[in-house]
Amino acid sequence: MSISTVTCVIPVYNGERYLGEAIESALGQTRPVDEIVVVDDGSTDGSSTVAEGYGEPVRCVRQENAGPAAASNRGIEAAGGEVIAFLDADDRWRPEKIERQLTRLETTPGLAAVFAHALNFWEAELGEEAERFRGHRITLATPGYVRGTMLVRRGAFQAVGAFDPLLDHGEVQDWILRAREADLGIELLPDVLLDRRLHRGNRSRNLRQQSREEFLRLVKRNLDRKRGQ
């Protein structure tokens, strides 16, 4: 039986439409999380009201809008768990997510972070797009080096630092690069443990060009760091 305490951090900005489903998926784990910290990143909708309506073990922290990386960092600061997991407010965990990853983390010496695979699903509003991509690779499970599959020992953040708040899209990939440079153990499980919702409001959809440009900057910054060593 696992002995680590686990905090789920959910950053949200104007996400009341799907936030309840995200929270329910975290509450419905076969290995329950010990707390859920919802970080309201300056929402102007009812996101905080949704989170506060749950009561224990869900609590809501508010801040002025600063982006998903800063909101995730605020969640880390507020978290009481020895192990921290993250979930975007429009996605859902599979029920066995925490159990499978935590078992691997606790039984593997030197392992600092565990990721898993993710599977996309379309909202009804994008039914035409879903049909168009039927059979496409985007419908298959993919390696999920994203926030929603991430399970990390708190000490890893102390060793590597938090997410870079200056990044709008690639903060997780940047953190992984820094963790690997620090020789921290990172593993990707073959299990699909995250369902990623595709809808009209996805940041990756609406800010696609900026995301590509930021990824190129991340690659260059990583190479510059290696050359400077």
CSV table of C-alpha atoms in Angstrom, one decimal:
chain,number,residue,atom,x,y,z
A,1,MET,CA,0.0,0.0,0.0
A,2,SER,CA,1.3,3.4,-0.9
A,3,ILE,CA,2.4,5.7,2.0
A,4,SER,CA,3.1,8.9,0.1
A,5,THR,CA,0.7,11.8,0.4
A,6,VAL,CA,-0.5,13.1,-3.0
A,7,THR,CA,-1.7,16.5,-4.0
A,8,CYS,CA,-3.6,17.1,-7.3
A,9,VAL,CA,-3.1,20.7,-8.7
A,10,ILE,CA,-5.6,22.0,-11.2
A,11,PRO,CA,-4.8,25.4,-12.7
A,12,VAL,CA,-7.9,27.0,-14.2
A,13,TYR,CA,-8.7,30.1,-16.2
A,14,ASN,CA,-12.4,30.6,-17.1
A,15,GLY,CA,-12.9,26.9,-17.1
A,16,GLU,CA,-16.2,26.4,-15.3
A,17,ARG,CA,-17.7,24.5,-18.2
A,18,TYR,CA,-15.4,21.5,-17.7
A,19,LEU,CA,-13.8,22.0,-14.3
A,20,GLY,CA,-16.4,19.8,-12.4
A,21,GLU,CA,-15.5,16.8,-14.7
A,22,ALA,CA,-11.8,17.3,-14.0
A,23,ILE,CA,-12.4,17.4,-10.2
A,24,GLU,CA,-14.7,14.4,-10.3
A,25,SER,CA,-12.0,12.4,-12.2
A,26,ALA,CA,-9.5,13.3,-9.5
A,27,LEU,CA,-11.9,12.4,-6.7
A,28,GLY,CA,-12.8,9.1,-8.4
A,29,GLN,CA,-9.3,7.6,-8.3
A,30,THR,CA,-8.8,4.0,-7.2
A,31,ARG,CA,-6.0,5.3,-5.0
A,32,PRO,CA,-7.6,8.6,-3.7
A,33,VAL,CA,-5.6,11.8,-3.7
A,34,ASP,CA,-5.1,13.4,-0.3
A,35,GLU,CA,-6.1,16.9,-1.5
A,36,ILE,CA,-7.0,18.8,-4.6
A,37,VAL,CA,-5.7,22.4,-5.0
A,38,VAL,CA,-7.6,24.3,-7.7
A,39,VAL,CA,-5.7,27.5,-8.6
A,40,ASP,CA,-8.0,30.1,-10.1
A,41,ASP,CA,-5.8,32.1,-12.4
A,42,GLY,CA,-7.9,35.3,-12.4
A,43,SER,CA,-11.0,33.8,-13.9
A,44,THR,CA,-14.0,36.0,-14.7
A,45,ASP,CA,-16.5,33.2,-14.8
A,46,GLY,CA,-17.7,30.8,-12.0
A,47,SER,CA,-14.6,28.6,-11.8
A,48,SER,CA,-14.0,29.4,-8.2
A,49,THR,CA,-17.6,28.8,-7.3
A,50,VAL,CA,-17.4,25.3,-8.9
A,51,ALA,CA,-14.3,24.4,-7.0
A,52,GLU,CA,-15.5,25.8,-3.7
A,53,GLY,CA,-18.7,23.9,-4.0
A,54,TYR,CA,-17.0,20.6,-3.4
A,55,GLY,CA,-15.5,21.3,0.1
A,56,GLU,CA,-12.9,18.9,1.5
A,57,PRO,CA,-10.6,17.6,0.1
A,58,VAL,CA,-10.9,20.3,-2.6
A,59,ARG,CA,-9.7,23.8,-1.8
A,60,CYS,CA,-9.4,26.8,-4.1
A,61,VAL,CA,-6.6,29.4,-4.3
A,62,ARG,CA,-7.0,32.6,-6.2
A,63,GLN,CA,-4.5,34.8,-8.0
A,64,GLU,CA,-4.4,37.5,-10.6
A,65,ASN,CA,-4.1,36.1,-14.1
A,66,ALA,CA,-0.5,35.1,-14.7
A,67,GLY,CA,-0.7,32.1,-17.0
A,68,PRO,CA,-0.8,28.3,-16.6
A,69,ALA,CA,2.9,28.0,-15.5
A,70,ALA,CA,2.5,30.5,-12.7
A,71,ALA,CA,-0.8,28.9,-11.7
A,72,SER,CA,0.9,25.5,-11.5
A,73,ASN,CA,3.7,27.0,-9.4
A,74,ARG,CA,1.2,28.5,-7.0
A,75,GLY,CA,-0.4,25.1,-6.7
A,76,ILE,CA,3.0,23.6,-5.8
A,77,GLU,CA,3.5,26.2,-3.1
A,78,ALA,CA,0.1,25.5,-1.7
A,79,ALA,CA,0.4,21.7,-1.9
A,80,GLY,CA,0.9,19.6,1.3
A,81,GLY,CA,1.6,16.4,-0.5
A,82,GLU,CA,5.0,14.7,-0.9
A,83,VAL,CA,4.0,13.8,-4.4
A,84,ILE,CA,2.3,16.3,-6.8
A,85,ALA,CA,0.1,15.5,-9.8
A,86,PHE,CA,-1.4,18.0,-12.2
A,87,LEU,CA,-4.6,18.1,-14.2
A,88,ASP,CA,-5.8,20.7,-16.7
A,89,ALA,CA,-9.3,21.9,-16.0
A,90,ASP,CA,-10.7,20.7,-19.3
A,91,ASP,CA,-9.2,17.2,-19.2
A,92,ARG,CA,-10.0,14.0,-17.2
A,93,TRP,CA,-7.9,11.3,-15.5
A,94,ARG,CA,-8.5,7.6,-15.9
A,95,PRO,CA,-9.6,6.1,-12.6
A,96,GLU,CA,-6.3,4.1,-12.1
A,97,LYS,CA,-4.0,7.1,-12.9
A,98,ILE,CA,-2.7,7.8,-9.5
A,99,GLU,CA,-2.5,4.1,-8.4
A,100,ARG,CA,-0.5,3.0,-11.3
A,101,GLN,CA,2.0,5.9,-11.4
A,102,LEU,CA,2.4,6.1,-7.6
A,103,THR,CA,3.1,2.4,-7.4
A,104,ARG,CA,5.9,2.8,-10.0
A,105,LEU,CA,7.3,5.9,-8.3
A,106,GLU,CA,7.4,4.2,-4.9
A,107,THR,CA,8.9,1.0,-6.1
A,108,THR,CA,11.6,2.4,-8.4
A,109,PRO,CA,14.6,3.9,-6.6
A,110,GLY,CA,15.9,7.1,-8.1
A,111,LEU,CA,12.7,7.8,-10.1
A,112,ALA,CA,11.7,11.5,-9.7
A,113,ALA,CA,8.8,11.8,-12.1
A,114,VAL,CA,6.4,9.5,-14.0
A,115,PHE,CA,4.4,10.4,-17.2
A,116,ALA,CA,1.9,8.3,-19.1
A,117,HIS,CA,0.1,8.2,-22.5
A,118,ALA,CA,-2.9,10.3,-23.4
A,119,LEU,CA,-5.8,9.9,-25.7
A,120,ASN,CA,-7.7,12.7,-27.4
A,121,PHE,CA,-11.5,13.0,-27.4
A,122,TRP,CA,-13.7,15.5,-29.2
A,123,GLU,CA,-16.5,17.6,-27.7
A,124,ALA,CA,-19.8,17.3,-29.7
A,125,GLU,CA,-19.3,20.9,-31.0
A,126,LEU,CA,-16.4,19.5,-33.0
A,127,GLY,CA,-18.2,16.5,-34.4
A,128,GLU,CA,-17.3,17.3,-38.0
A,129,GLU,CA,-13.6,17.6,-37.1
A,130,ALA,CA,-13.7,14.3,-35.2
A,131,GLU,CA,-15.2,12.6,-38.3
A,132,ARG,CA,-12.6,14.1,-40.5
A,133,PHE,CA,-9.8,12.8,-38.4
A,134,ARG,CA,-11.3,9.3,-38.0
A,135,GLY,CA,-8.4,6.8,-38.3
A,136,HIS,CA,-5.8,9.5,-38.1
A,137,ARG,CA,-2.8,9.3,-35.8
A,138,ILE,CA,-4.3,12.1,-33.7
A,139,THR,CA,-7.0,9.6,-32.6
A,140,LEU,CA,-4.3,7.2,-31.2
A,141,ALA,CA,-2.7,7.1,-27.8
A,142,THR,CA,0.4,9.3,-27.7
A,143,PRO,CA,3.3,9.7,-25.2
A,144,GLY,CA,1.9,12.3,-22.8
A,145,TYR,CA,4.8,14.5,-21.8
A,146,VAL,CA,2.2,17.0,-20.7
A,147,ARG,CA,1.0,18.5,-17.3
A,148,GLY,CA,-2.0,16.1,-17.1
A,149,THR,CA,0.0,12.9,-16.9
A,150,MET,CA,2.8,14.3,-14.6
A,151,LEU,CA,3.3,12.7,-11.2
A,152,VAL,CA,6.4,14.2,-9.4
A,153,ARG,CA,8.2,14.0,-6.1
A,154,ARG,CA,8.2,17.4,-4.4
A,155,GLY,CA,12.0,17.1,-4.1
A,156,ALA,CA,12.3,17.2,-7.8
A,157,PHE,CA,11.0,20.8,-7.9
A,158,GLN,CA,13.5,21.7,-5.2
A,159,ALA,CA,16.3,20.2,-7.3
A,160,VAL,CA,15.3,21.6,-10.7
A,161,GLY,CA,13.1,24.6,-9.9
A,162,ALA,CA,9.5,25.3,-10.8
A,163,PHE,CA,7.9,25.9,-14.1
A,164,ASP,CA,9.1,28.9,-16.1
A,165,PRO,CA,6.3,31.5,-15.8
A,166,LEU,CA,7.6,33.3,-18.9
A,167,LEU,CA,6.6,30.4,-21.1
A,168,ASP,CA,3.0,30.2,-22.3
A,169,HIS,CA,3.0,26.7,-23.8
A,170,GLY,CA,6.2,24.8,-23.3
A,171,GLU,CA,6.7,25.0,-19.5
A,172,VAL,CA,6.4,21.3,-19.0
A,173,GLN,CA,8.8,20.4,-21.8
A,174,ASP,CA,11.2,22.9,-20.5
A,175,TRP,CA,11.0,21.4,-17.0
A,176,ILE,CA,11.6,17.9,-18.4
A,177,LEU,CA,14.7,19.1,-20.2
A,178,ARG,CA,16.1,20.7,-17.1
A,179,ALA,CA,15.3,17.6,-15.0
A,180,ARG,CA,17.1,15.4,-17.5
A,181,GLU,CA,20.1,17.7,-17.5
A,182,ALA,CA,20.1,17.3,-13.7
A,183,ASP,CA,20.1,13.5,-14.2
A,184,LEU,CA,16.7,13.0,-12.5
A,185,GLY,CA,15.0,9.8,-13.2
A,186,ILE,CA,12.0,10.3,-15.6
A,187,GLU,CA,9.8,7.4,-16.9
A,188,LEU,CA,6.9,7.2,-19.4
A,189,LEU,CA,4.4,4.4,-18.6
A,190,PRO,CA,2.7,2.7,-21.6
A,191,ASP,CA,-0.7,3.1,-19.9
A,192,VAL,CA,-3.3,5.6,-21.2
A,193,LEU,CA,-4.1,7.5,-18.1
A,194,LEU,CA,-5.3,10.9,-19.4
A,195,ASP,CA,-8.2,11.8,-21.7
A,196,ARG,CA,-7.5,15.1,-23.4
A,197,ARG,CA,-10.5,17.1,-24.4
A,198,LEU,CA,-10.5,18.8,-27.8
A,199,HIS,CA,-12.9,21.8,-27.9
A,200,ARG,CA,-13.0,25.3,-29.5
A,201,GLY,CA,-11.3,26.9,-26.5
A,202,ASN,CA,-8.1,24.8,-26.4
A,203,ARG,CA,-5.0,26.9,-25.9
A,204,SER,CA,-3.1,24.6,-28.3
A,205,ARG,CA,-5.7,25.3,-30.9
A,206,ASN,CA,-6.0,29.0,-30.6
A,207,LEU,CA,-2.3,29.8,-30.0
A,208,ARG,CA,-0.9,27.2,-32.3
A,209,GLN,CA,1.7,29.4,-34.1
A,210,GLN,CA,2.9,30.9,-30.8
A,211,SER,CA,3.3,27.4,-29.5
A,212,ARG,CA,5.5,26.3,-32.4
A,213,GLU,CA,7.7,29.4,-32.1
A,214,GLU,CA,8.1,28.9,-28.3
A,215,PHE,CA,9.1,25.2,-28.9
A,216,LEU,CA,11.9,26.4,-31.2
A,217,ARG,CA,13.1,28.8,-28.6
A,218,LEU,CA,13.1,26.0,-26.0
A,219,VAL,CA,15.2,23.8,-28.2
A,220,LYS,CA,17.7,26.7,-28.8
A,221,ARG,CA,17.8,27.5,-25.1
A,222,ASN,CA,18.5,23.9,-24.2
A,223,LEU,CA,21.3,23.7,-26.7
A,224,ASP,CA,22.8,27.0,-25.4
A,225,ARG,CA,22.7,25.6,-21.8
A,226,LYS,CA,24.6,22.5,-22.9
A,227,ARG,CA,27.2,24.5,-24.8
A,228,GLY,CA,27.7,26.6,-21.7
A,229,GLN,CA,28.4,23.6,-19.5
